[in-house]
């Protein structure tokens, strides 16, 4: 195990400034986690949203992929998180770990101040849905899509 930590430190030290190395950590036992994401095509005002729900051992529990009307990447990500959260609730899973890749969303999860007004209804719907989840992760991996939106 010591060799792994030494190798991890060497990798981190060799990365260019501003790039962070991250490590994977297994989920707690019996706690599922939906992985969701959204994209945006400004030419068609559509968002591709998708997600997978896995348990702590990795097997697929459920997945989704679809398109939706959107006006930004941020809106697509909000829709993906909402759909992933509803997927968990539909399966009666309330103790889950939920993460996303937009700091804008996670930094403002408990307030309305950072959300564009045109997304406020979607935002409030997401917050009402998240209120039914008893366990939720904080901000995502800092190397992922910091500027999504």
XYZ file of C-alpha atoms in Angstrom:
149
model
C 0.000 0.000 0.000
C 2.903 2.341 0.721
C 4.036 2.048 -2.909
C 0.592 3.168 -4.073
C 0.777 6.354 -1.970
C 4.308 7.085 -3.194
C 3.193 6.580 -6.812
C 0.158 8.830 -6.271
C 2.372 11.578 -4.822
C 4.765 11.290 -7.778
C 1.904 11.573 -10.262
C 0.517 14.638 -8.494
C 3.964 16.263 -8.393
C 4.464 15.699 -12.117
C 1.226 17.355 -13.224
C 1.364 20.878 -14.684
C 0.340 23.652 -12.318
C -3.434 24.051 -12.152
C -4.221 20.381 -12.823
C -5.305 18.291 -9.862
C -4.991 14.531 -9.563
C -7.903 12.794 -7.906
C -8.428 9.357 -6.494
C -11.444 7.106 -6.503
C -13.020 6.067 -3.238
C -15.529 3.220 -2.941
C -19.048 4.000 -1.804
C -20.131 3.148 1.725
C -21.839 -0.275 1.917
C -25.479 -0.350 0.736
C -25.434 3.285 -0.394
C -26.198 3.730 -4.110
C -24.955 6.643 -6.178
C -26.423 8.053 -9.364
C -23.858 9.452 -11.806
C -25.581 12.022 -14.009
C -24.575 14.608 -16.557
C -26.065 16.904 -19.140
C -24.835 18.526 -22.325
C -26.166 21.326 -24.506
C -26.439 21.927 -28.241
C -27.051 25.654 -28.859
C -27.968 25.051 -32.514
C -31.000 22.957 -31.557
C -31.640 24.188 -27.993
C -31.577 20.606 -26.784
C -29.819 18.942 -23.949
C -28.680 15.357 -23.761
C -29.127 14.075 -20.230
C -28.234 10.718 -18.824
C -27.296 8.832 -15.752
C -26.570 5.483 -14.202
C -27.380 4.269 -10.713
C -24.969 1.787 -9.145
C -24.581 0.325 -5.689
C -21.403 0.166 -3.603
C -20.232 -2.979 -5.430
C -20.703 -1.495 -8.901
C -23.618 -3.399 -10.475
C -26.065 -1.331 -12.494
C -29.393 -0.748 -10.747
C -31.004 1.526 -13.343
C -30.045 4.005 -16.077
C -31.584 6.696 -18.257
C -30.679 8.702 -21.345
C -32.864 11.188 -23.167
C -33.029 14.620 -24.729
C -34.796 17.669 -23.345
C -35.367 21.276 -24.318
C -32.703 23.511 -22.802
C -31.127 26.939 -23.199
C -27.752 26.242 -21.568
C -25.422 23.556 -20.296
C -26.404 24.524 -16.755
C -30.051 23.813 -17.548
C -29.119 20.412 -18.957
C -27.140 19.535 -15.846
C -30.009 20.653 -13.601
C -32.388 18.447 -15.590
C -29.997 15.480 -15.316
C -29.643 15.852 -11.529
C -33.413 16.198 -11.163
C -34.047 13.106 -13.292
C -31.402 11.111 -11.377
C -32.865 12.162 -8.034
C -36.381 11.230 -9.139
C -35.038 7.870 -10.375
C -33.776 7.170 -6.844
C -37.057 8.244 -5.235
C -39.067 6.103 -7.698
C -37.046 3.123 -6.433
C -37.701 4.186 -2.801
C -34.005 4.983 -2.337
C -33.667 7.955 -0.029
C -30.206 7.319 1.352
C -28.007 7.925 -1.664
C -24.915 9.899 -2.566
C -25.667 12.521 -5.196
C -22.930 14.406 -6.987
C -22.833 16.494 -10.110
C -20.167 18.284 -12.045
C -21.265 21.896 -11.803
C -19.919 24.043 -8.981
C -22.600 26.627 -9.799
C -25.261 24.118 -8.785
C -23.558 22.638 -5.737
C -22.262 25.935 -4.363
C -25.810 27.325 -4.442
C -27.732 24.230 -3.386
C -29.230 25.980 -0.353
C -29.884 29.414 -1.809
C -31.205 31.098 -4.938
C -28.548 33.772 -5.296
C -26.374 32.149 -7.958
C -29.073 30.738 -10.210
C -30.174 32.587 -13.375
C -33.803 33.714 -13.087
C -34.869 31.769 -16.185
C -33.909 28.536 -14.402
C -35.560 29.382 -11.092
C -38.595 27.061 -11.526
C -36.381 24.117 -12.480
C -34.034 25.006 -9.605
C -36.857 25.092 -7.057
C -38.213 21.784 -8.374
C -34.762 20.235 -7.908
C -34.459 21.586 -4.372
C -37.924 20.248 -3.453
C -36.940 16.832 -4.818
C -33.565 16.823 -3.043
C -35.364 17.523 0.231
C -36.584 13.886 0.138
C -33.022 12.536 -0.019
C -31.467 11.894 3.373
C -27.818 11.684 2.285
C -26.151 13.910 -0.281
C -22.551 14.567 -1.261
C -21.040 18.008 -1.394
C -19.364 19.661 -4.327
C -18.015 17.480 -7.071
C -14.493 16.701 -8.086
C -12.880 20.166 -8.558
C -11.310 19.117 -11.840
C -14.676 18.450 -13.491
C -16.450 21.119 -15.516
C -15.886 24.010 -13.138
C -17.239 26.443 -15.660
C -20.350 24.488 -16.704
C -23.105 26.913 -17.475
